mmCIF file of C-alpha atoms in Angstrom:
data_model
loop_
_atom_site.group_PDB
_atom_site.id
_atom_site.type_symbol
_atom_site.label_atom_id
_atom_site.label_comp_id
_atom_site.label_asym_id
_atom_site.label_seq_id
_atom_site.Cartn_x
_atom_site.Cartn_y
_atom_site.Cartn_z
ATOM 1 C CA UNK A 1190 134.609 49.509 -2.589
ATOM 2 C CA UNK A 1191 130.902 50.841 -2.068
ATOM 3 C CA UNK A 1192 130.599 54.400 -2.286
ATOM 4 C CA UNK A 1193 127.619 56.117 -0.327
ATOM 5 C CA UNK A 1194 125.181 57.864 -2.394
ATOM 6 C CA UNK A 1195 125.402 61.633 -2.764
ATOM 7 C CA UNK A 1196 121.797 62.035 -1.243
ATOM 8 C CA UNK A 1197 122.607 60.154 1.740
ATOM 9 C CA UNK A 1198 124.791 62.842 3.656
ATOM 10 C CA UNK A 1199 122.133 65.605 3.764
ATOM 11 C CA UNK A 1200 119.915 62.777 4.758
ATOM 12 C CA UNK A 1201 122.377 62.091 8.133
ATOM 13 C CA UNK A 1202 123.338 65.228 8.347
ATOM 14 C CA UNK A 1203 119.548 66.213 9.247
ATOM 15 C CA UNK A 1204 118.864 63.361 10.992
ATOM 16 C CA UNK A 1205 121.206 64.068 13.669
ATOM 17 C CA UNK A 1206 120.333 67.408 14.073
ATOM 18 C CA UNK A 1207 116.976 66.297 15.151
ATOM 19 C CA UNK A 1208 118.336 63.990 17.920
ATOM 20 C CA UNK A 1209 120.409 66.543 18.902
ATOM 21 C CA UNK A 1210 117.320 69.196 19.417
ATOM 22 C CA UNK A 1211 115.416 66.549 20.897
ATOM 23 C CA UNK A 1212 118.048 66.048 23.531
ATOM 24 C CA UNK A 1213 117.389 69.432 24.466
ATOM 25 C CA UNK A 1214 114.448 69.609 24.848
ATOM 26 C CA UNK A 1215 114.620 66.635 27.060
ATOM 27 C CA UNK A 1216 117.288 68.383 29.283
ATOM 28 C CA UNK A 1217 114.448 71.425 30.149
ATOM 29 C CA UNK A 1218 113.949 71.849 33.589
ATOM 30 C CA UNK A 1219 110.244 72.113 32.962
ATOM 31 C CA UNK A 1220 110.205 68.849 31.494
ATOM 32 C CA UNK A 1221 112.849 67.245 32.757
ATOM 33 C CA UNK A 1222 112.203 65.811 36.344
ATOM 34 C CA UNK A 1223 116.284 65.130 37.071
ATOM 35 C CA UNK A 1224 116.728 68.691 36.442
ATOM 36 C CA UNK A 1225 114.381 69.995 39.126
ATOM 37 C CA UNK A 1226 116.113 71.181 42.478
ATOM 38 C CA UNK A 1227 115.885 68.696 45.319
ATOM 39 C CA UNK A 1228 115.019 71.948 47.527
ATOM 40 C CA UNK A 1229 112.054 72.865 45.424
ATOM 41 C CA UNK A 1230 110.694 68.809 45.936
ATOM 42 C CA UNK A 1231 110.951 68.687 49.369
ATOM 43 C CA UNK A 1232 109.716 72.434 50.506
ATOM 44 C CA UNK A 1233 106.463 72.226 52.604
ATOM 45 C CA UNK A 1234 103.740 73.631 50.945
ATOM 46 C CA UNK A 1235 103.299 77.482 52.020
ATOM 47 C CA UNK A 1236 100.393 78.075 54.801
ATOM 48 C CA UNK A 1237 97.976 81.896 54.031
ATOM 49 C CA UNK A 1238 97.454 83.551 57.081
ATOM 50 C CA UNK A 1239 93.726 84.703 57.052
ATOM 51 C CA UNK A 1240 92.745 88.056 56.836
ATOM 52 C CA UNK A 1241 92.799 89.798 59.715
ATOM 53 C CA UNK A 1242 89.284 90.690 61.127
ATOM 54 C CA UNK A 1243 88.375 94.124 61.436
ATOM 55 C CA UNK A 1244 86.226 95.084 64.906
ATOM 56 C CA UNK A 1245 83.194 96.993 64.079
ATOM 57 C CA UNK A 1246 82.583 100.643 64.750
ATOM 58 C CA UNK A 1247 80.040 101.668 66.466
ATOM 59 C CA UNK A 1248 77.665 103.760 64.458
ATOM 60 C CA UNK A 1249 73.586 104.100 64.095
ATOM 61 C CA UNK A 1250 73.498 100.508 63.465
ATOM 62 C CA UNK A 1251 75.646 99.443 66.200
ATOM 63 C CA UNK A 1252 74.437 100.464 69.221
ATOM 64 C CA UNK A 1253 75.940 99.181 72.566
ATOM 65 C CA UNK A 1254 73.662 96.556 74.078
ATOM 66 C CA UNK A 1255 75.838 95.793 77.254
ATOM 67 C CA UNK A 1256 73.950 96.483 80.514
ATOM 68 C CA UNK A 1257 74.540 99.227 82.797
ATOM 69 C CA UNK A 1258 75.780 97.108 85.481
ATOM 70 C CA UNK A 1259 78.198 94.793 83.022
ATOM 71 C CA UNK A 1260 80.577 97.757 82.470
ATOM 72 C CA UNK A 1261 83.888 97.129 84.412
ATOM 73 C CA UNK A 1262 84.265 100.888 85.141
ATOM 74 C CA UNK A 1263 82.928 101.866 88.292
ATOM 75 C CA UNK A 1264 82.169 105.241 90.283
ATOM 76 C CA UNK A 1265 83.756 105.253 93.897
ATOM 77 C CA UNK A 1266 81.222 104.466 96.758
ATOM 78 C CA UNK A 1267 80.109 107.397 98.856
ATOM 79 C CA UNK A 1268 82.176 107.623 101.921
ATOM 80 C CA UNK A 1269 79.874 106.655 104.912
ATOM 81 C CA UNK A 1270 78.321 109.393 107.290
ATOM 82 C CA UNK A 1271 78.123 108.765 110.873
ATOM 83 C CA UNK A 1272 74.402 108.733 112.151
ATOM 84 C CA UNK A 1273 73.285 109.916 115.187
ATOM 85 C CA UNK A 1274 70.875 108.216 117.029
ATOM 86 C CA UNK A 1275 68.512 110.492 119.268
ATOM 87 C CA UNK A 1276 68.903 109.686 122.353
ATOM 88 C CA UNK A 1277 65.238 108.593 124.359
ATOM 89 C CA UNK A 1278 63.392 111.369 126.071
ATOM 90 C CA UNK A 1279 63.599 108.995 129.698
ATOM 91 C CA UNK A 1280 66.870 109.066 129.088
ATOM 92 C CA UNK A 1281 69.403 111.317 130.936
ATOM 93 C CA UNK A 1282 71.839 113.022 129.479
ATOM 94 C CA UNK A 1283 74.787 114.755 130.892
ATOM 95 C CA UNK A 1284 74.725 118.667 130.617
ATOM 96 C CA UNK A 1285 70.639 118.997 130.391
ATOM 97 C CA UNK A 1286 70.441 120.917 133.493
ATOM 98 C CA UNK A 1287 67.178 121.394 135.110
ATOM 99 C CA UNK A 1288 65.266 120.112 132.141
ATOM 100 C CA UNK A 1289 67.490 116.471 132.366
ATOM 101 C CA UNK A 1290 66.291 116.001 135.978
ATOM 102 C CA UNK A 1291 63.177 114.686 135.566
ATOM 103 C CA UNK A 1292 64.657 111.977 132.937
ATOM 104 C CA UNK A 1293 67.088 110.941 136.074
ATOM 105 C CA UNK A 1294 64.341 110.707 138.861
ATOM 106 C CA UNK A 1295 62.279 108.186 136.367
ATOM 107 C CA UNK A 1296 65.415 106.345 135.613
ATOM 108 C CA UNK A 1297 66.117 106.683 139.398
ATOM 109 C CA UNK A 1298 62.442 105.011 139.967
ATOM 110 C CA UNK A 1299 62.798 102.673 137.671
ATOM 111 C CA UNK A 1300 65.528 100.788 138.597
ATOM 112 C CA UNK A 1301 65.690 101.247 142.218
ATOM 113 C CA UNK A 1302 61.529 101.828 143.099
ATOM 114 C CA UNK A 1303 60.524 102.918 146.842
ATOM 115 C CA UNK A 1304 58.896 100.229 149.019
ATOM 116 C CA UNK A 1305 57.651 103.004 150.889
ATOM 117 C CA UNK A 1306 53.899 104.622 150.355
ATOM 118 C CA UNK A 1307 53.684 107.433 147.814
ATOM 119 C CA UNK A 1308 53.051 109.798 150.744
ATOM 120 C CA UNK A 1309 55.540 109.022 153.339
ATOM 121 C CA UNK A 1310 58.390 108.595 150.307
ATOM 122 C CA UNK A 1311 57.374 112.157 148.580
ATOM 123 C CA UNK A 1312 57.657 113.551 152.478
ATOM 124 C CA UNK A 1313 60.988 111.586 153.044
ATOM 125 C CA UNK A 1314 62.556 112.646 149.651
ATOM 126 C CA UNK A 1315 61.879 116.355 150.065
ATOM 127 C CA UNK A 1316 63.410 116.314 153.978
ATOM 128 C CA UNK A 1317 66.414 114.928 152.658
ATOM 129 C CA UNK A 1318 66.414 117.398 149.995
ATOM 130 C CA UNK A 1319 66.587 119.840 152.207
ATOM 131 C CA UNK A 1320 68.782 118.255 154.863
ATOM 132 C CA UNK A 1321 71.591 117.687 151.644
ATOM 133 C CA UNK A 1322 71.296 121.458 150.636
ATOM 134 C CA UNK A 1323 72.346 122.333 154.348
ATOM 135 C CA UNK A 1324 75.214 120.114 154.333
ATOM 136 C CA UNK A 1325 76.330 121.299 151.141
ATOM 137 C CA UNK A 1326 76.052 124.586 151.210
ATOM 138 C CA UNK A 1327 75.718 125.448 154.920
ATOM 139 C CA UNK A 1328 72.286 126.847 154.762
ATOM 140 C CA UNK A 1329 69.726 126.248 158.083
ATOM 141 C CA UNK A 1330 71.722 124.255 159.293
ATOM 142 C CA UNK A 1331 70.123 125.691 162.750
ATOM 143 C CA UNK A 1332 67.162 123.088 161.843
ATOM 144 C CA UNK A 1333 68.902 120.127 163.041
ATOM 145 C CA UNK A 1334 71.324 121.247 165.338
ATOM 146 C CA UNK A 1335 71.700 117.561 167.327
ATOM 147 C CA UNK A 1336 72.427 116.719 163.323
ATOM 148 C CA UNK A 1337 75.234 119.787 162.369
ATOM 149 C CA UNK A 1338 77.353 119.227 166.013
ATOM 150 C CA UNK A 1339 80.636 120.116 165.509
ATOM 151 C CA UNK A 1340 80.436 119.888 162.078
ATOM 152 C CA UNK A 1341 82.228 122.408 159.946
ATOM 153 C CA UNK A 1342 81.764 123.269 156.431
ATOM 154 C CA UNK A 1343 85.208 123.864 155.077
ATOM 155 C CA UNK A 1344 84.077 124.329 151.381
ATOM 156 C CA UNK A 1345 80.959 124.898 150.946
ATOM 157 C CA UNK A 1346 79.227 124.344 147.633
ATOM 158 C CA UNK A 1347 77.057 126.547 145.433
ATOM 159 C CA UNK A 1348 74.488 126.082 142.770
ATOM 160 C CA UNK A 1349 73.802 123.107 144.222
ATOM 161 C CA UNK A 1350 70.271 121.039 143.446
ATOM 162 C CA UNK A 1351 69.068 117.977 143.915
ATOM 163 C CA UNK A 1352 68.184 116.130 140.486
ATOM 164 C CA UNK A 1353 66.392 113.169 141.755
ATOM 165 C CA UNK A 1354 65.619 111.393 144.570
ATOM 166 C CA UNK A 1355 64.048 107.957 146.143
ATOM 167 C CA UNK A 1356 63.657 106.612 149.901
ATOM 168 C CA UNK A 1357 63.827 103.067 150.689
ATOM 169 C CA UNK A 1358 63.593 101.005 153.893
ATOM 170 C CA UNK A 1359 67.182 100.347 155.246
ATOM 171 C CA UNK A 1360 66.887 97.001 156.973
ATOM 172 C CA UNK A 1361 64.446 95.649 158.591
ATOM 173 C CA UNK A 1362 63.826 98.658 160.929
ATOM 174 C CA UNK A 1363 60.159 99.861 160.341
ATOM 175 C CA UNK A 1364 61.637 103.400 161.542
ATOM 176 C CA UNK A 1365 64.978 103.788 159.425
ATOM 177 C CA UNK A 1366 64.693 105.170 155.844
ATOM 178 C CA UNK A 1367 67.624 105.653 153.612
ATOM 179 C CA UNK A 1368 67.338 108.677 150.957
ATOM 180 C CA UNK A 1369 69.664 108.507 147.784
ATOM 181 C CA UNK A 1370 70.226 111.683 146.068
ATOM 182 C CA UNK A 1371 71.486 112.669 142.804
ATOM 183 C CA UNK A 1372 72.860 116.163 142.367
ATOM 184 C CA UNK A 1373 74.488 118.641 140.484
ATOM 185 C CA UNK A 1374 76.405 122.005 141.950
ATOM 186 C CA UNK A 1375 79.873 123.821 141.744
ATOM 187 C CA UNK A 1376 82.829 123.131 144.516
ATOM 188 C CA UNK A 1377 85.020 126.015 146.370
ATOM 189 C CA UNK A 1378 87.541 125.923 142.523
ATOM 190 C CA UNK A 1379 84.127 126.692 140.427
ATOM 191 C CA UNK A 1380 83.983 122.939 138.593
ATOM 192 C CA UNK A 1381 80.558 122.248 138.064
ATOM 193 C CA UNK A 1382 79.377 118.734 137.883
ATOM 194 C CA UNK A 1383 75.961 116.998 137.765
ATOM 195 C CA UNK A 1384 75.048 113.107 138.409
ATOM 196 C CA UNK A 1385 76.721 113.360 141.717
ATOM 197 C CA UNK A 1386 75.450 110.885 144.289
ATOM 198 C CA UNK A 1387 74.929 110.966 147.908
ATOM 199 C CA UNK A 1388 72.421 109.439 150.764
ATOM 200 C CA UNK A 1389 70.791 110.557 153.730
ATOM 201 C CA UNK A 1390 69.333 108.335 156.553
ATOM 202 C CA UNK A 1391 66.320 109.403 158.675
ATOM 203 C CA UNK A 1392 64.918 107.965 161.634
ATOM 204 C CA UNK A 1393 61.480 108.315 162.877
ATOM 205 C CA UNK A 1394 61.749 109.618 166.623
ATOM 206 C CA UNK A 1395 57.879 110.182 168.022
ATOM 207 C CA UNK A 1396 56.455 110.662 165.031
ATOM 208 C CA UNK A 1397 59.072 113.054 163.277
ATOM 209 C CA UNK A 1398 61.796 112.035 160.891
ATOM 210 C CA UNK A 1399 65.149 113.334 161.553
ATOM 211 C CA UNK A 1400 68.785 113.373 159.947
ATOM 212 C CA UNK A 1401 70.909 110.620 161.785
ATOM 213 C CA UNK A 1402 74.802 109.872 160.821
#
């Protein structure tokens, strides 16, 4: 029978005390790969949001470059005016009175003009001037009596004036002239109205112009 040396049990028994540390330090999860957690392997790596980015405040050094017209707030337009146009000085205007006339009579000339001389329409225009005012307002009427037969003047007129006035040649009838009036004046109820229209025919009868109907 061999008998094992008495220095050959401390020898074993310190031997496997250093396998057994060393088996430790295998097992360490820093060291040891196996002893990792799966979840830690396969984690995607973590993503740092960047910094937010602070706007700058306006100071000294920041000054605001935008042009005037780039800014989105704007002031309300000015609310549009009506304009009046003046109205031409040859051009009549209701109301005028006297002073409107002589606006009418070049209106009145210039879109129906006399084919009549200056002398015999200016003589023409003022008889039936004259001739109207009796008919309207019932004034010497004794003037033309073949004229005024039978004629009765139921409402007679007042304020009554002739604003303009031009004779023409009716037809072909060297001797027949046809007067067209414009005039203003008040009826029996008081209304007043101008730009009223009317006519008056003459005839020439041995060298004098009368009223005919």
């Amino acid at each position: 029978m061999t008998r094992t040396p008495s220095y050959g049990r401390p020898l074993l028994l310190g031997l496997a005390l250093l396998l057994a540390g060393t088996a430790v330090l295998l097992r360490d999860p820093d060291t040891d790969p196996a002893a990792r957690p799966q979840n830690a392997a396969r984690s995607a790596p973590t993503q740092t949001a960047p910094p937010a980015t602070r706007a700058p405040v306006a100071g000294p050094d920041h000054a605001d470059t935008t042009p005037a017209g780039d800014h989105t707030t704007s002031t309300p337009a000015p609310r549009e005016t009506a304009t009046l146009r003046p109205v031409p000085s040859d051009q009549p205007v209701s109301g005028d009175g006297p002073a409107g006339d002589y606006a009418i009579q070049r209106l009145l000339d210039r879109t129906t003009p006399t084919d009549l001389a200056p002398t015999t329409a200016r003589h023409l225009t003022r008889l039936a001037t004259r001739v109207w005012l009796a008919e309207t307002t019932g004034a010497d009427r004794a003037a033309w009596p073949s004229y005024f037969t039978g004629t009765d003047l139921r409402a007679p007129y007042h304020d009554v004036r002739v604003q303009a006035a031009v004779a023409l040649q009716e037809g072909r009838q060297p001797g027949r002239v046809e007067v067209r009036l414009v005039w203003a004046g008040a009826d029996a109820a008081g209304e007043f109205r101008d730009g009223r229209t009317a006519r008056v025919l003459l005839e020439r009868h041995r060298n004098e112009w009368k009223p005919v109907r």
